[in-house]
Tab-separated table of C-alpha atoms in Angstrom:
chain	number	residue	atom	x	y	z
A	744	MET	CA	108.854	47.776	-87.815
A	745	SER	CA	105.924	48.019	-85.987
A	746	GLY	CA	106.014	49.325	-82.097
A	747	GLU	CA	104.228	46.307	-80.982
A	748	VAL	CA	106.611	43.653	-82.812
A	749	PHE	CA	109.769	45.761	-82.126
A	750	SER	CA	108.789	46.300	-78.219
A	751	ALA	CA	108.108	42.212	-77.887
A	752	LEU	CA	111.842	41.252	-79.865
A	753	ARG	CA	113.372	43.382	-77.630
A	754	GLN	CA	111.218	41.778	-74.633
A	755	ALA	CA	112.540	38.080	-76.279
A	756	LEU	CA	116.224	38.904	-76.382
A	757	HIS	CA	116.259	40.451	-72.905
A	758	GLU	CA	114.521	37.442	-71.650
A	759	GLU	CA	116.838	35.184	-72.970
A	760	GLU	CA	113.584	33.431	-74.939
A	761	ALA	CA	113.418	31.995	-78.052
A	762	VAL	CA	112.134	33.728	-81.401
A	763	VAL	CA	112.083	33.574	-84.796
A	764	CYS	CA	111.770	36.742	-86.685
A	765	ALA	CA	109.898	36.194	-90.261
A	766	THR	CA	110.040	39.244	-92.461
A	767	VAL	CA	108.100	39.851	-96.194
A	768	ILE	CA	111.443	41.157	-97.763
A	769	ARG	CA	109.782	41.189	-101.923
A	770	GLY	CA	106.459	41.393	-102.019
A	771	GLU	CA	103.412	43.297	-99.856
A	772	PRO	CA	103.300	44.174	-97.853
A	773	LEU	CA	106.775	44.460	-98.058
A	774	GLY	CA	108.251	44.634	-94.589
A	775	ALA	CA	105.096	42.839	-92.721
A	776	LYS	CA	106.715	41.338	-89.581
A	777	LEU	CA	105.605	38.267	-87.710
A	778	LEU	CA	107.394	37.038	-84.502
A	779	VAL	CA	107.292	33.133	-83.997
A	780	PHE	CA	107.807	31.196	-80.134
A	781	GLU	CA	108.147	28.148	-78.725
A	782	HIS	CA	104.258	26.351	-78.944
A	783	GLY	CA	102.784	28.307	-81.781
A	784	ARG	CA	103.106	31.679	-79.999
A	785	THR	CA	102.918	34.409	-82.449
A	786	VAL	CA	102.722	38.078	-82.931
A	787	GLY	CA	102.484	40.990	-85.977
A	788	SER	CA	101.130	39.633	-89.502
A	789	LEU	CA	102.263	39.065	-92.520
A	790	GLY	CA	98.732	40.048	-94.397
A	791	SER	CA	98.051	36.080	-95.343
A	792	GLU	CA	96.818	33.393	-93.539
A	793	GLU	CA	98.002	31.124	-95.691
A	794	LEU	CA	101.458	32.797	-96.264
A	795	GLU	CA	101.753	32.950	-91.864
A	796	ALA	CA	101.145	28.965	-92.035
A	797	ALA	CA	103.200	28.349	-94.298
A	798	VAL	CA	106.007	30.843	-92.684
A	799	LEU	CA	105.369	29.088	-89.155
A	800	SER	CA	106.392	25.728	-90.153
A	801	ASP	CA	109.972	26.551	-91.070
A	802	ALA	CA	109.912	28.925	-88.353
A	803	GLU	CA	109.383	26.047	-85.944
A	804	ARG	CA	112.118	24.292	-87.789
A	805	LEU	CA	114.079	26.977	-87.328
A	806	LEU	CA	113.565	27.539	-83.871
A	807	GLN	CA	115.260	24.549	-83.186
A	808	SER	CA	118.454	24.917	-85.745
A	809	GLY	CA	118.836	28.868	-84.808
A	810	GLU	CA	119.804	29.256	-88.488
A	811	ALA	CA	118.491	31.665	-91.260
A	812	GLU	CA	116.947	31.968	-94.385
A	813	THR	CA	115.773	33.409	-96.769
A	814	ARG	CA	112.485	31.210	-98.367
A	815	THR	CA	109.971	32.228	-101.777
A	816	TYR	CA	106.471	31.495	-100.628
A	817	ARG	CA	104.011	31.225	-103.774
A	818	LEU	CA	100.473	31.550	-102.642
A	819	SER	CA	97.506	30.321	-104.280
A	820	ASP	CA	96.706	33.579	-105.953
A	821	GLY	CA	99.498	33.041	-107.851
A	822	ARG	CA	101.258	35.936	-105.987
A	823	GLU	CA	105.099	35.018	-104.931
A	824	VAL	CA	106.087	36.264	-101.747
A	825	GLU	CA	110.053	36.064	-100.249
A	826	VAL	CA	110.330	35.994	-96.649
A	827	PHE	CA	113.685	36.603	-94.904
A	828	LEU	CA	113.403	33.831	-91.305
A	829	GLU	CA	115.766	34.557	-88.567
A	830	ALA	CA	116.132	32.671	-85.242
A	831	HIS	CA	117.431	34.433	-82.239
A	832	LEU	CA	117.795	31.822	-79.600
A	833	PRO	CA	119.091	32.595	-76.184
A	834	PRO	CA	123.125	32.342	-75.686
A	835	ARG	CA	124.907	29.217	-75.289
A	836	HIS	CA	125.951	27.835	-71.999
A	837	LEU	CA	128.589	26.677	-71.110
A	838	VAL	CA	128.669	24.345	-68.263
A	839	VAL	CA	132.007	23.124	-66.732
A	840	ILE	CA	132.396	20.214	-63.881
A	841	GLY	CA	135.925	20.788	-62.210
A	842	ALA	CA	137.324	24.134	-61.862
A	843	VAL	CA	140.783	22.780	-62.472
A	844	HIS	CA	143.707	25.074	-64.358
A	845	ILE	CA	142.214	24.325	-67.847
A	846	ALA	CA	138.777	25.914	-67.012
A	847	ILE	CA	140.591	29.072	-66.520
A	848	PRO	CA	141.355	29.910	-70.112
A	849	LEU	CA	138.633	28.338	-71.038
A	850	VAL	CA	135.907	30.046	-69.504
A	851	ALA	CA	137.618	33.326	-70.762
A	852	MET	CA	137.716	32.202	-74.127
A	853	ALA	CA	133.868	31.227	-74.327
A	854	LYS	CA	132.995	34.344	-72.501
A	855	GLU	CA	134.674	36.286	-75.770
A	856	LEU	CA	132.893	33.877	-78.311
A	857	GLY	CA	129.435	34.860	-76.342
A	858	TYR	CA	128.699	31.923	-74.237
A	859	ARG	CA	127.026	32.139	-70.766
A	860	THR	CA	129.577	30.483	-68.734
A	861	THR	CA	128.645	28.273	-65.268
A	862	VAL	CA	131.615	26.737	-63.365
A	863	ILE	CA	131.023	23.954	-60.498
A	864	ASP	CA	133.081	22.429	-57.877
A	865	ALA	CA	132.719	20.775	-54.579
A	866	ARG	CA	136.008	22.342	-53.523
A	867	ALA	CA	135.191	25.505	-52.650
A	868	PHE	CA	138.682	26.494	-52.529
A	869	PHE	CA	138.935	25.802	-56.751
A	870	ALA	CA	135.784	27.844	-57.655
A	871	THR	CA	136.864	31.243	-56.604
A	872	ARG	CA	136.267	34.290	-57.973
A	873	GLU	CA	139.225	35.317	-58.254
A	874	ARG	CA	140.319	32.217	-60.352
A	875	PHE	CA	137.109	32.629	-62.739
A	876	PRO	CA	136.266	36.907	-62.617
A	877	HIS	CA	134.577	35.862	-66.479
A	878	ALA	CA	132.196	33.073	-65.008
A	879	ASP	CA	128.981	33.952	-65.012
A	880	HIS	CA	127.815	31.862	-62.244
A	881	LEU	CA	130.274	30.037	-59.665
A	882	ILE	CA	128.315	26.578	-58.008
A	883	VAL	CA	130.325	24.862	-54.929
A	884	ALA	CA	129.135	21.257	-55.114
A	885	TRP	CA	128.726	17.867	-55.962
A	886	PRO	CA	128.513	18.063	-60.231
A	887	ASP	CA	125.510	16.174	-59.957
A	888	GLU	CA	123.548	18.362	-57.526
A	889	ALA	CA	124.957	21.700	-59.170
A	890	LEU	CA	123.621	19.751	-62.283
A	891	THR	CA	119.697	19.393	-61.665
A	892	GLN	CA	119.636	23.093	-60.355
A	893	ILE	CA	120.267	24.260	-64.157
A	894	LYS	CA	118.369	23.953	-66.843
A	895	ILE	CA	120.146	21.864	-69.297
A	896	THR	CA	118.800	22.173	-72.877
A	897	PRO	CA	120.217	21.367	-76.607
A	898	GLN	CA	121.779	25.322	-75.698
A	899	THR	CA	123.853	23.382	-73.255
A	900	ASP	CA	126.892	22.183	-73.425
A	901	ILE	CA	129.051	20.319	-70.556
A	902	VAL	CA	132.445	20.353	-70.427
A	903	ILE	CA	133.734	17.800	-67.633
A	904	LEU	CA	137.624	18.351	-66.441
A	905	ALA	CA	137.022	16.463	-63.079
A	906	HIS	CA	139.560	14.305	-63.875
A	907	ASP	CA	138.497	11.738	-60.996
A	908	GLU	CA	136.022	9.457	-61.226
A	909	LYS	CA	134.049	10.296	-57.876
A	910	PHE	CA	133.325	13.733	-59.561
A	911	GLU	CA	132.771	13.352	-63.859
A	912	ASP	CA	131.073	9.619	-63.244
A	913	PRO	CA	127.886	11.249	-61.302
A	914	ALA	CA	127.989	14.672	-63.401
A	915	LEU	CA	128.312	12.288	-66.764
A	916	HIS	CA	125.109	10.454	-65.353
A	917	VAL	CA	123.314	13.406	-65.604
A	918	ALA	CA	124.385	14.774	-68.474
A	919	LEU	CA	123.607	11.671	-70.369
A	920	ARG	CA	119.589	11.964	-69.247
A	921	SER	CA	119.948	15.818	-70.293
A	922	ARG	CA	119.275	17.149	-73.901
A	923	ALA	CA	122.647	18.983	-73.716
A	924	GLY	CA	123.887	19.741	-77.212
A	925	TYR	CA	127.477	18.569	-76.756
A	926	ILE	CA	129.311	16.929	-74.198
A	927	GLY	CA	133.096	15.921	-73.176
A	928	ALA	CA	135.360	15.162	-70.741
A	929	ILE	CA	138.961	14.927	-70.600
A	930	GLY	CA	141.180	12.109	-69.918
A	931	SER	CA	143.520	9.962	-72.185
A	932	ARG	CA	142.328	7.200	-74.446
A	933	LYS	CA	143.013	4.917	-71.808
A	934	THR	CA	140.773	6.533	-69.079
A	935	SER	CA	138.147	7.626	-71.636
A	936	GLN	CA	138.079	3.501	-72.205
A	937	GLN	CA	137.925	2.863	-68.516
A	938	ARG	CA	134.970	5.445	-68.111
A	939	VAL	CA	132.976	3.897	-70.747
A	940	ASP	CA	133.292	0.772	-69.281
A	941	ARG	CA	131.786	1.923	-66.224
A	942	LEU	CA	129.219	3.841	-67.648
A	943	ARG	CA	127.843	0.759	-69.705
A	944	ARG	CA	128.285	-1.035	-66.467
A	945	ALA	CA	125.686	1.484	-64.877
A	946	GLY	CA	123.402	0.885	-67.562
A	947	PHE	CA	124.424	3.036	-70.054
A	948	THR	CA	123.857	2.072	-74.409
A	949	ASP	CA	126.728	2.309	-76.643
A	950	GLU	CA	123.954	5.077	-78.405
A	951	ASP	CA	124.232	7.610	-75.394
A	952	LEU	CA	128.042	6.962	-74.977
A	953	ARG	CA	128.698	8.011	-78.465
A	954	ARG	CA	127.193	11.225	-77.443
A	955	ILE	CA	130.332	11.978	-74.940
A	956	HIS	CA	133.305	13.183	-76.688
A	957	ALA	CA	136.723	12.131	-75.143
A	958	PRO	CA	139.887	12.293	-75.319
A	959	ILE	CA	138.235	15.775	-75.572
A	960	GLY	CA	139.100	18.653	-77.778
A	961	ILE	CA	140.294	18.781	-81.739
A	962	ASP	CA	143.462	17.564	-82.051
A	963	ILE	CA	145.941	20.883	-82.495
A	964	GLY	CA	148.422	19.172	-81.312
A	965	ALA	CA	147.453	21.598	-77.753
A	966	LYS	CA	150.153	21.444	-75.237
A	967	THR	CA	149.593	24.795	-72.765
A	968	PRO	CA	146.063	25.328	-70.786
A	969	GLN	CA	145.217	28.101	-73.446
A	970	GLU	CA	146.009	25.473	-76.106
A	971	ILE	CA	143.475	22.750	-75.017
A	972	ALA	CA	140.802	25.513	-74.078
A	973	LEU	CA	141.124	26.609	-77.680
A	974	SER	CA	140.887	23.063	-78.798
A	975	ILE	CA	137.564	21.947	-77.124
A	976	LEU	CA	136.062	25.425	-78.059
A	977	ALA	CA	136.372	24.384	-81.730
A	978	GLU	CA	135.256	20.852	-81.054
A	979	ILE	CA	132.382	22.363	-79.811
A	980	ILE	CA	131.892	24.733	-82.568
A	981	ALA	CA	132.310	22.045	-85.321
A	982	VAL	CA	129.766	19.667	-83.465
A	983	ARG	CA	127.482	22.882	-83.418
A	984	ARG	CA	127.756	23.361	-87.394
A	985	GLY	CA	127.436	19.958	-88.215
A	986	ARG	CA	131.112	20.170	-89.080
A	987	TYR	CA	132.032	17.542	-86.768
A	988	SER	CA	134.418	14.527	-88.054
A	989	PRO	CA	136.302	12.211	-85.309
A	990	GLN	CA	139.836	12.205	-86.279
A	991	PRO	CA	142.231	9.249	-85.793
A	992	ARG	CA	145.000	10.284	-82.896
A	993	PRO	CA	148.522	9.283	-83.884
A	994	ALA	CA	150.401	7.895	-80.778
A	995	LYS	CA	151.776	9.991	-78.839
A	996	SER	CA	155.581	7.959	-78.333
A	997	SER	CA	156.981	5.264	-80.299
A	998	VAL	CA	160.256	3.346	-79.506
A	999	ALA	CA	162.956	5.012	-80.374
A	1000	VAL	CA	165.463	2.663	-82.469
A	1001	ILE	CA	169.227	3.154	-82.255
A	1002	SER	CA	171.263	1.829	-84.195
A	1003	GLY	CA	175.520	0.811	-83.042
A	1004	LYS	CA	177.028	-2.050	-82.365
A	1005	GLY	CA	175.397	-4.815	-80.079
A	1006	SER	CA	176.920	-5.565	-76.758
B	1222	MET	CA	120.308	41.964	-82.886
B	1223	ARG	CA	121.467	41.229	-79.517
B	1224	ASP	CA	124.533	42.811	-80.381
B	1225	ILE	CA	123.519	45.782	-81.326
B	1226	LEU	CA	120.595	46.032	-79.001
B	1227	PRO	CA	122.533	47.954	-76.187
B	1228	GLU	CA	123.086	50.506	-79.171
B	1229	ILE	CA	120.043	50.811	-80.380
B	1230	GLU	CA	118.019	51.131	-76.986
B	1231	ARG	CA	120.311	53.858	-76.161
B	1232	TRP	CA	119.428	55.791	-79.260
B	1233	ILE	CA	115.558	54.831	-78.447
B	1234	SER	CA	115.968	56.759	-75.011
B	1235	GLU	CA	117.785	60.035	-76.851
B	1236	GLY	CA	114.792	60.026	-79.299
B	1237	GLU	CA	116.396	58.889	-82.212
B	1238	GLU	CA	115.310	57.816	-85.435
B	1239	ILE	CA	116.494	54.322	-86.862
B	1240	ALA	CA	116.990	52.565	-89.617
B	1241	LEU	CA	118.027	48.852	-89.241
B	1242	ALA	CA	120.141	46.711	-92.319
B	1243	THR	CA	120.064	43.277	-92.659
B	1244	VAL	CA	121.651	41.219	-94.681
B	1245	VAL	CA	119.032	38.783	-96.394
B	1246	ARG	CA	120.654	36.557	-98.608
B	1247	THR	CA	124.958	35.964	-99.606
B	1248	ILE	CA	125.754	34.718	-103.041
B	1249	GLY	CA	129.462	33.463	-102.972
B	1250	SER	CA	131.738	34.491	-100.235
B	1251	SER	CA	130.349	37.324	-98.241
B	1252	PRO	CA	132.632	38.783	-95.072
B	1253	ARG	CA	128.914	38.736	-92.684
B	1254	PRO	CA	126.604	35.800	-92.056
B	1255	LEU	CA	123.143	35.834	-92.789
B	1256	GLY	CA	121.890	38.017	-90.201
B	1257	ALA	CA	124.668	40.459	-90.046
B	1258	LYS	CA	123.100	44.056	-88.745
B	1259	MET	CA	123.928	47.298	-89.023
B	1260	ALA	CA	121.615	50.176	-87.379
B	1261	VAL	CA	121.628	53.481	-88.446
B	1262	THR	CA	119.838	57.132	-87.017
B	1263	ARG	CA	119.215	59.763	-89.277
B	1264	SER	CA	121.504	61.940	-87.285
B	1265	GLY	CA	124.335	59.683	-88.953
B	1266	ARG	CA	125.655	57.291	-85.610
B	1267	MET	CA	126.358	53.913	-87.076
B	1268	ALA	CA	125.969	50.799	-85.232
B	1269	GLY	CA	126.961	46.999	-86.175
B	1270	SER	CA	128.035	45.729	-89.987
B	1271	VAL	CA	126.951	44.282	-93.254
B	1272	SER	CA	130.227	43.834	-94.682
B	1273	GLY	CA	133.195	44.186	-93.038
B	1274	GLY	CA	133.831	47.907	-94.623
B	1275	CYS	CA	133.054	46.816	-97.812
B	1276	VAL	CA	129.393	48.850	-98.381
B	1277	GLU	CA	128.375	50.285	-95.497
B	1278	GLY	CA	129.053	53.806	-96.902
B	1279	ALA	CA	126.323	52.918	-99.469
B	1280	VAL	CA	123.796	51.044	-97.026
B	1281	PHE	CA	123.737	54.189	-94.766
B	1282	GLU	CA	122.629	56.866	-97.903
B	1283	VAL	CA	119.923	53.541	-98.110
B	1284	ALA	CA	119.345	54.208	-94.445
B	1285	LEU	CA	118.766	57.903	-94.760
B	1286	GLU	CA	116.458	57.646	-97.767
B	1287	VAL	CA	114.347	54.364	-95.935
B	1288	LEU	CA	113.896	57.319	-92.641
B	1289	GLU	CA	112.952	59.548	-95.060
B	1290	THR	CA	110.043	57.782	-96.841
B	1291	GLY	CA	109.415	55.350	-94.653
B	1292	GLN	CA	109.283	52.585	-97.267
B	1293	PRO	CA	111.786	49.514	-96.454
B	1294	ARG	CA	114.023	48.622	-99.493
B	1295	LEU	CA	115.779	45.575	-100.747
B	1296	VAL	CA	119.306	46.664	-102.259
B	1297	ARG	CA	122.025	44.227	-103.596
B	1298	TYR	CA	125.908	44.828	-103.832
B	1299	GLY	CA	127.999	42.902	-105.930
B	1300	ILE	CA	131.468	42.779	-107.517
B	1301	SER	CA	129.150	43.168	-110.975
B	1302	ASP	CA	127.322	45.683	-109.695
B	1303	GLU	CA	127.755	48.724	-111.928
B	1304	GLN	CA	129.169	51.113	-109.100
B	1305	ALA	CA	131.534	47.901	-108.348
B	1306	TRP	CA	134.472	50.500	-107.801
B	1307	ASP	CA	132.532	52.234	-104.873
B	1308	VAL	CA	130.563	49.952	-103.096
B	1309	GLY	CA	131.793	46.504	-104.984
B	1310	LEU	CA	132.762	43.727	-102.551
B	1311	SER	CA	136.379	42.952	-102.880
B	1312	CYS	CA	135.759	39.167	-101.484
B	1313	GLY	CA	133.930	38.745	-105.117
B	1314	GLY	CA	130.505	38.159	-103.481
B	1315	THR	CA	127.015	39.373	-103.984
B	1316	ILE	CA	125.069	40.239	-100.564
B	1317	ASP	CA	121.157	41.156	-100.543
B	1318	VAL	CA	120.538	44.110	-97.636
B	1319	PHE	CA	117.130	44.544	-96.517
B	1320	VAL	CA	116.866	48.364	-94.984
B	1321	GLU	CA	113.862	48.592	-93.013
B	1322	PRO	CA	113.075	52.130	-90.662
B	1323	LEU	CA	112.370	50.882	-87.159
B	1324	VAL	CA	111.874	54.088	-85.358
B	1325	ARG	CA	110.457	56.434	-87.378
B	1326	LYS	CA	108.205	59.721	-86.297
B	1327	ALA	CA	105.304	60.334	-87.837
């Protein structure tokens, strides 16, 4: 790797700028590299304008998906060149609205998974460093105000644990107007339905409302805060990787029939 | 890359020569995803992983050779490899690893 390319790659990783690194792994010039940034800016060279143009269009797709792939390109002179393309996207950002009990293991586990984390709550005694030693940012403010301070991108996942419509509705209004990659909100099926009704009255469409994952988390029978955190993170990963499919949830309780003599 | 960058930067500041190995193709099941990386210094230090332990020893040797010659190499490892007993992947998959010089003294 040339010094110029490697230092540009290091800088992109440090500054959390999205970049795709393309490397010739078979054919000539073996080992040549091109970095592709957003808006088509490039650093380096693959030795052929024709090849670079083809790689550029694949790289732009990978800047969105964050994936890696190896592709074979056949050039007009008949040569075949194999190129490995790898996206380096900024770390995903988990934004938790509601510094409640479940938020504590959620933020700790998300940190372990490599997320940047932000916890937002209007109540200063909830959003404390003592409760959230792992959080990258703690913001004491109303959720909608706090969300406008954050850059929400498709790499941002918003989890609403506030459990109170005066906190969660304003947050959902901002979240639904953003490009967030995941939006989830805690609450039973009944609360979730009431929330959907309120948002629909506020003017959100069915398409908007389908973005909200509620009841939040995949159904693993979670009971403890740690288990619920795990089910939420599992759902976020499934959505990210295109493996999400909503599961029907069995009703929690049914009437037990006791056989015996009638009175 | 992000996961082994701190080690790489420390090695650079210590004047090490460094080769970088990257998983560029997986066929069948493989323990590490595309893009998994391992860095090797000429003095024998290692960071990261390309296979969860199965072929790191062999990649290490290739990395030293690449630092010697300055020429990148594409190497395939799999259970059908003739050296299967030494460096085969226990999971039965095949991986292609691209090994290139990252920092090399002229």
